[in-house]
Tab-separated table of C-alpha atoms in Angstrom:
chain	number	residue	atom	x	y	z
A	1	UNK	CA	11.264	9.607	-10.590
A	2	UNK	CA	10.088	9.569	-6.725
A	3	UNK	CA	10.823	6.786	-4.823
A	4	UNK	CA	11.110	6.055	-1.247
A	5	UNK	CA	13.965	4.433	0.937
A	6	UNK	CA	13.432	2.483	4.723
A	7	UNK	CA	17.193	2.029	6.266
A	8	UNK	CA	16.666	-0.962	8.245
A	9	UNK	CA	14.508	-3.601	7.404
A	10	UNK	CA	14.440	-4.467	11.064
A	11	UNK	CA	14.288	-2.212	14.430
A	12	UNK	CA	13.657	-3.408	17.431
A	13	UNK	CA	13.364	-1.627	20.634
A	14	UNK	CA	12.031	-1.924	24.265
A	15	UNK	CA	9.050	-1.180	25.858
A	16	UNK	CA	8.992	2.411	26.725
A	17	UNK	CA	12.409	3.774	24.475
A	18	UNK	CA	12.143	6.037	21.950
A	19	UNK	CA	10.680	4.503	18.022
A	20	UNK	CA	13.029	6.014	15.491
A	21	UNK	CA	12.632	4.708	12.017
A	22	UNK	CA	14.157	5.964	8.988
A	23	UNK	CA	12.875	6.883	5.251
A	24	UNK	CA	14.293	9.383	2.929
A	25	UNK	CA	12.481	10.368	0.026
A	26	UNK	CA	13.538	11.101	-3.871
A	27	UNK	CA	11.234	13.412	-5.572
A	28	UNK	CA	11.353	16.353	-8.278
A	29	UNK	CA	8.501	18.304	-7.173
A	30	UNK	CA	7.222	18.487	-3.566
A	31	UNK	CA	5.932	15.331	-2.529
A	32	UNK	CA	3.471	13.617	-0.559
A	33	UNK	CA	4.551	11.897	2.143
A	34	UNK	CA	3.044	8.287	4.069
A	35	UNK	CA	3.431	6.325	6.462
A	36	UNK	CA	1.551	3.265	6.470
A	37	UNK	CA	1.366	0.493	9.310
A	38	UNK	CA	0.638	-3.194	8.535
A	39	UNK	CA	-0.043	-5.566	11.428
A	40	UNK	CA	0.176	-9.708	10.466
A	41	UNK	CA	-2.286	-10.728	7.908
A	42	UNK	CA	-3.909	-7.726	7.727
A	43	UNK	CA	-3.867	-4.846	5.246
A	44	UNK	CA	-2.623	-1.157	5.335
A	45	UNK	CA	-3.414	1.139	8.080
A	46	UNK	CA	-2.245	4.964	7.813
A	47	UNK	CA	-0.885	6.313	10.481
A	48	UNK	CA	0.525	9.929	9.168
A	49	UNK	CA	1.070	12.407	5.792
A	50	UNK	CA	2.528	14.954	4.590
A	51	UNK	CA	0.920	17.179	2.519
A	52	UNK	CA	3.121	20.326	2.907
A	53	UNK	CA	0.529	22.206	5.080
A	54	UNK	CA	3.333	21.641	8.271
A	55	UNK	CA	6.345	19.906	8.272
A	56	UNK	CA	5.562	17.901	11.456
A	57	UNK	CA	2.767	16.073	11.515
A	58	UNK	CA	0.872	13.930	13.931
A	59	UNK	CA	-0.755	10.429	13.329
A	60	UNK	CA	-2.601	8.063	15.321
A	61	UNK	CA	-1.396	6.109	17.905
A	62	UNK	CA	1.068	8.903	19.013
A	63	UNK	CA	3.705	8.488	16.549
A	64	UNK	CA	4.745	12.013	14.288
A	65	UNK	CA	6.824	12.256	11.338
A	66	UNK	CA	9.127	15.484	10.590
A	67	UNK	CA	9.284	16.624	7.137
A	68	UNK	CA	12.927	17.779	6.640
A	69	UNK	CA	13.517	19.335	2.743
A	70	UNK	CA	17.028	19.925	3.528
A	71	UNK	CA	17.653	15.599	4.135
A	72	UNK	CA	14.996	14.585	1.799
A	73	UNK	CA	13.748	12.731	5.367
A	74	UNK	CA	10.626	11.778	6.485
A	75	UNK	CA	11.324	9.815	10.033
A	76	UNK	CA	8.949	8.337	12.143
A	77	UNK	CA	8.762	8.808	16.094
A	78	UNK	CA	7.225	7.579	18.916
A	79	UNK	CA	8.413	8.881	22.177
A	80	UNK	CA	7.397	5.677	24.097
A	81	UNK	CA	7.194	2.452	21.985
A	82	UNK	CA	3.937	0.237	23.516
A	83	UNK	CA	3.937	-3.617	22.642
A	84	UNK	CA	1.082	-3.127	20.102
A	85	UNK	CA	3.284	-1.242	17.943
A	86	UNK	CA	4.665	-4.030	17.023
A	87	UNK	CA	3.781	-4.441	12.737
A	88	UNK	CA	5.272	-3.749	9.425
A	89	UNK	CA	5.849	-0.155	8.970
A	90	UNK	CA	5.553	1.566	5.115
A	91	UNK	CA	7.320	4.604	3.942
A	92	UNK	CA	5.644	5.926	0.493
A	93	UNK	CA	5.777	7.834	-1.370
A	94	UNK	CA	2.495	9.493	-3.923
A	95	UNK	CA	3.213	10.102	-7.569
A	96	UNK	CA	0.793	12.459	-9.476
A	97	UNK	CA	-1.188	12.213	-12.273
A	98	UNK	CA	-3.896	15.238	-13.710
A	99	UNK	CA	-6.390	13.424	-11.250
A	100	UNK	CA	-5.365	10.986	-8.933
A	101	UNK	CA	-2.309	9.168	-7.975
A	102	UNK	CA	-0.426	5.792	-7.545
A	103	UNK	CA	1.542	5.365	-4.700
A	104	UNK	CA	5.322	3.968	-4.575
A	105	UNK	CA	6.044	2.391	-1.225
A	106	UNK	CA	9.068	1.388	0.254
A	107	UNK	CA	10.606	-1.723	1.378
A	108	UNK	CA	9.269	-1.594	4.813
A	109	UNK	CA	10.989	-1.705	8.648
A	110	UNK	CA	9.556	-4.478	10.646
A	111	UNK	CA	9.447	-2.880	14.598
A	112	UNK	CA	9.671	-5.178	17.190
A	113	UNK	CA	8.998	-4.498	21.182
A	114	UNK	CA	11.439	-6.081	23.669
A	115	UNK	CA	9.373	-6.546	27.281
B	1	UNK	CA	-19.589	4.624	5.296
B	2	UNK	CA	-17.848	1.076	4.271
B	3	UNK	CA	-14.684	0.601	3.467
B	4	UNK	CA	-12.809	-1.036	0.657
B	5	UNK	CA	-13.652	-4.241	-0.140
B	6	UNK	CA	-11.858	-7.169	-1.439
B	7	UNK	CA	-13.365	-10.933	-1.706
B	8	UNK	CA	-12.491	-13.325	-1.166
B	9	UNK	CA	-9.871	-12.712	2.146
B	10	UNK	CA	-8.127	-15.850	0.876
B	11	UNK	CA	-8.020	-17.868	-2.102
B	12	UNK	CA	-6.748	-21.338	-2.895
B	13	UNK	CA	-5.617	-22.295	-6.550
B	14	UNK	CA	-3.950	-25.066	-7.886
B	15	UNK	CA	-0.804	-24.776	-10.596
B	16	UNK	CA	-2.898	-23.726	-14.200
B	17	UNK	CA	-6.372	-22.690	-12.674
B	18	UNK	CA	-7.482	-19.030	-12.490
B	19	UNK	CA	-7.714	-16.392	-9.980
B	20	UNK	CA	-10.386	-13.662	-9.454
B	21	UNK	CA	-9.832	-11.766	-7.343
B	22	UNK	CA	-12.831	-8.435	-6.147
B	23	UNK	CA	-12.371	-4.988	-5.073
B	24	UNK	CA	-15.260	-2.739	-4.018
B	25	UNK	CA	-14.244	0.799	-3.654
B	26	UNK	CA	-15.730	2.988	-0.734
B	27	UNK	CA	-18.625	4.945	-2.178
B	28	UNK	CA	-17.921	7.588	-4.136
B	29	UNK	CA	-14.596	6.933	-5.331
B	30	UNK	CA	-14.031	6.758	-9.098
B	31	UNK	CA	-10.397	5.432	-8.692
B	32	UNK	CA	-8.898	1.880	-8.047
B	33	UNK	CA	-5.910	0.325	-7.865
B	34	UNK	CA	-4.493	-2.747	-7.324
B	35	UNK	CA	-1.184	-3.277	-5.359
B	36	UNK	CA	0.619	-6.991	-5.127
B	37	UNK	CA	3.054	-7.959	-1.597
B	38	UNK	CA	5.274	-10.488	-2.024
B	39	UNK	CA	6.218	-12.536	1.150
B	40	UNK	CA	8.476	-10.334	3.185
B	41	UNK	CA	8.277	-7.640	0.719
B	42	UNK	CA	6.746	-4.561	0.370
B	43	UNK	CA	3.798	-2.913	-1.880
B	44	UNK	CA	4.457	-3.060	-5.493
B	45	UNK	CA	2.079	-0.835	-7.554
B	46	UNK	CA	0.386	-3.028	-10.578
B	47	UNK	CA	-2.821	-0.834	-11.895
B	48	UNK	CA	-4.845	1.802	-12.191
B	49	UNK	CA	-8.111	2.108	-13.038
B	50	UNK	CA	-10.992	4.424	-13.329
B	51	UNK	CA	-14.662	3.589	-14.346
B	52	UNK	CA	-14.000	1.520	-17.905
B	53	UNK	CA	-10.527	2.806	-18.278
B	54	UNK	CA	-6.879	1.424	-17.129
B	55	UNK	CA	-5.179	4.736	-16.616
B	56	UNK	CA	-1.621	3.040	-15.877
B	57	UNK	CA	-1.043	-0.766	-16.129
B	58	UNK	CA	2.898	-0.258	-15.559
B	59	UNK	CA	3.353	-2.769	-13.040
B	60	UNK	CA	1.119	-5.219	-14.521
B	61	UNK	CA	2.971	-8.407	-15.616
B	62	UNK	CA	2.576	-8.579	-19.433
B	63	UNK	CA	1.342	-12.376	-19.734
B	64	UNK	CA	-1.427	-14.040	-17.541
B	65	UNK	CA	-2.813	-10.739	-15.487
B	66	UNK	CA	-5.449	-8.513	-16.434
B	67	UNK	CA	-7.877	-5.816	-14.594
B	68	UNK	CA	-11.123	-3.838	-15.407
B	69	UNK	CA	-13.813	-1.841	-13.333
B	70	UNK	CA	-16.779	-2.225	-15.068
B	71	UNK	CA	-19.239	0.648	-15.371
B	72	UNK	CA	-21.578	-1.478	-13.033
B	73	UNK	CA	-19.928	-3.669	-10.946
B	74	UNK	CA	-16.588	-3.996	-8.544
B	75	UNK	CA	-13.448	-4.256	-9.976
B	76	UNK	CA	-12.094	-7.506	-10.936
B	77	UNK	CA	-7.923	-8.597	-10.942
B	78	UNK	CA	-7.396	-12.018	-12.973
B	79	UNK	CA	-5.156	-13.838	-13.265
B	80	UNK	CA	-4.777	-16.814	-15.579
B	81	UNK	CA	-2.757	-19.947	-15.609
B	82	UNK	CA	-1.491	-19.392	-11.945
B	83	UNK	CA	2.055	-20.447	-10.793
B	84	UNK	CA	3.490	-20.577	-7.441
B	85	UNK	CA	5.226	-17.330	-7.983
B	86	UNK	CA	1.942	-15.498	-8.059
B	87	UNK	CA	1.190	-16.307	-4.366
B	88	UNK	CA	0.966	-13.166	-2.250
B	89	UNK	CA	-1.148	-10.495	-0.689
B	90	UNK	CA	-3.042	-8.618	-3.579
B	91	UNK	CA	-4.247	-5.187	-2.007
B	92	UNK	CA	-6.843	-2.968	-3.790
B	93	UNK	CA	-7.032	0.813	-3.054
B	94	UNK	CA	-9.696	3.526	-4.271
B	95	UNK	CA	-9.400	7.010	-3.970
B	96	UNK	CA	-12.176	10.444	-5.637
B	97	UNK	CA	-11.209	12.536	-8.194
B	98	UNK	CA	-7.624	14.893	-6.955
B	99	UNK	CA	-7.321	13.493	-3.855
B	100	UNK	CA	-3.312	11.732	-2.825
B	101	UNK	CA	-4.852	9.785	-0.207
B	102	UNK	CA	-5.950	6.227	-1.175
B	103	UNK	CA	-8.092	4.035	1.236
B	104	UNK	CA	-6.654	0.248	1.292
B	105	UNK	CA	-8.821	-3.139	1.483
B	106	UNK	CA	-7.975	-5.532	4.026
B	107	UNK	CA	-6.360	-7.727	1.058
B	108	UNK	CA	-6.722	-11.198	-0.411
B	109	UNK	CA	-4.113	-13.619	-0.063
B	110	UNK	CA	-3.874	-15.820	-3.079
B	111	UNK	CA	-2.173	-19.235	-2.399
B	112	UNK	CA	-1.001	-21.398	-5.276
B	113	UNK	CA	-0.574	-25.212	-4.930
């Protein structure tokens, strides 16, 4: 069964360091990757995937995600973490069916910016 | 074109009453499903539904909760008999036919008395 796991259900980091958080994946066939971002009281926001087209991939708001077969990883970056990154952050993970898909998400990593 | 939507944004209910809870999928998507967040958790998957079908109703408590997605219509999450346990952030999702990517609503956040 695929399923997704977040180490760290809390990072936080200053203003201008280096956004490292963590999500290895557990699939039998090659997976599609997430990352979802959730700021307070709102809903779900994505900032990345992985489809297996390239295994680094770009999302909005500058952060990338490296596909890495050989850790079953999927880690987030952001060179230089901004105060409005601060939000939930989802790992997930998409299971298949003949036509669509549900999605299994993980725990989540809650970022937080020091000034 | 819109985006997923869900009505209402918040919801009030006291111990016994019922919840309704509304998802409008972006045009052209055939697929829905529903999604609850517990507070300070993360997504858990409950249903999923095309047009007059539940495809997969795995995470779907057994007693109290139901879905459909009428032929006409949005799609509608009840839930009957409400408890406090049932408070949280209900998310809806569509997606078209073969595609991973789902596009979430902004949620509605169901508070029991």
């Amino acid at each position: 069964a695929q399923s997704v796991t977040q180490l760290g259900s809390h990072v936080s980091v200053s203003e201008g360091a280096l956004v490292l958080l963590r999500c290895n994946y557990s699939s039998s066939v090659p997976p599609y990757l997430f990352w979802y971002v959730q700021y307070p009281n709102q809903g779900l926001q994505l900032l990345l995937k992985y489809t297996s087209a390239a295994t680094l991939v770009k999302g909005i708001n500058g952060f990338e995600a490296e596909f890495k077969k050989s850790e079953t990883s999927f880690h987030l970056t952001k060179p230089s973490a901004h105060m409005s990154d601060a939000a939930e952050y989802f790992c997930a993970v998409s299971v298949s069916y003949s036509s669509a898909s549900k999605i299994i998400f993980g725990s989540g990593t809650r970022l937080s910016i020091r000034p | 074109n819109a985006g997923v939507m869900q009505n209402p944004r918040h919801l009030v209910r006291r111990r016994g009453q019922e919840a309704r809870l509304r998802c409008s999928p972006m045009k052209g998507h055939s697929h829905v499903y529903w999604y609850r967040q517990l507070p300070e958790e993360g997504l858990k998957f409950m249903v999923y539904l095309q047009k007059e079908n539940i495809i997969d109703e795995s995470g779907m408590p057994k007693e109290r909760f139901s879905a459909e997605f009428p032929k006409e219509g949005p799609s509608i999450l009840r839930i009957q008999q409400v408890v406090r346990g049932d408070s949280a952030a209900y998310f809806c999702a569509s997606s078209p036919p073969r595609v991973q990517e789902q596009f979430f609503g902004p949620g509605t956040r169901l508070t029991v008395l």
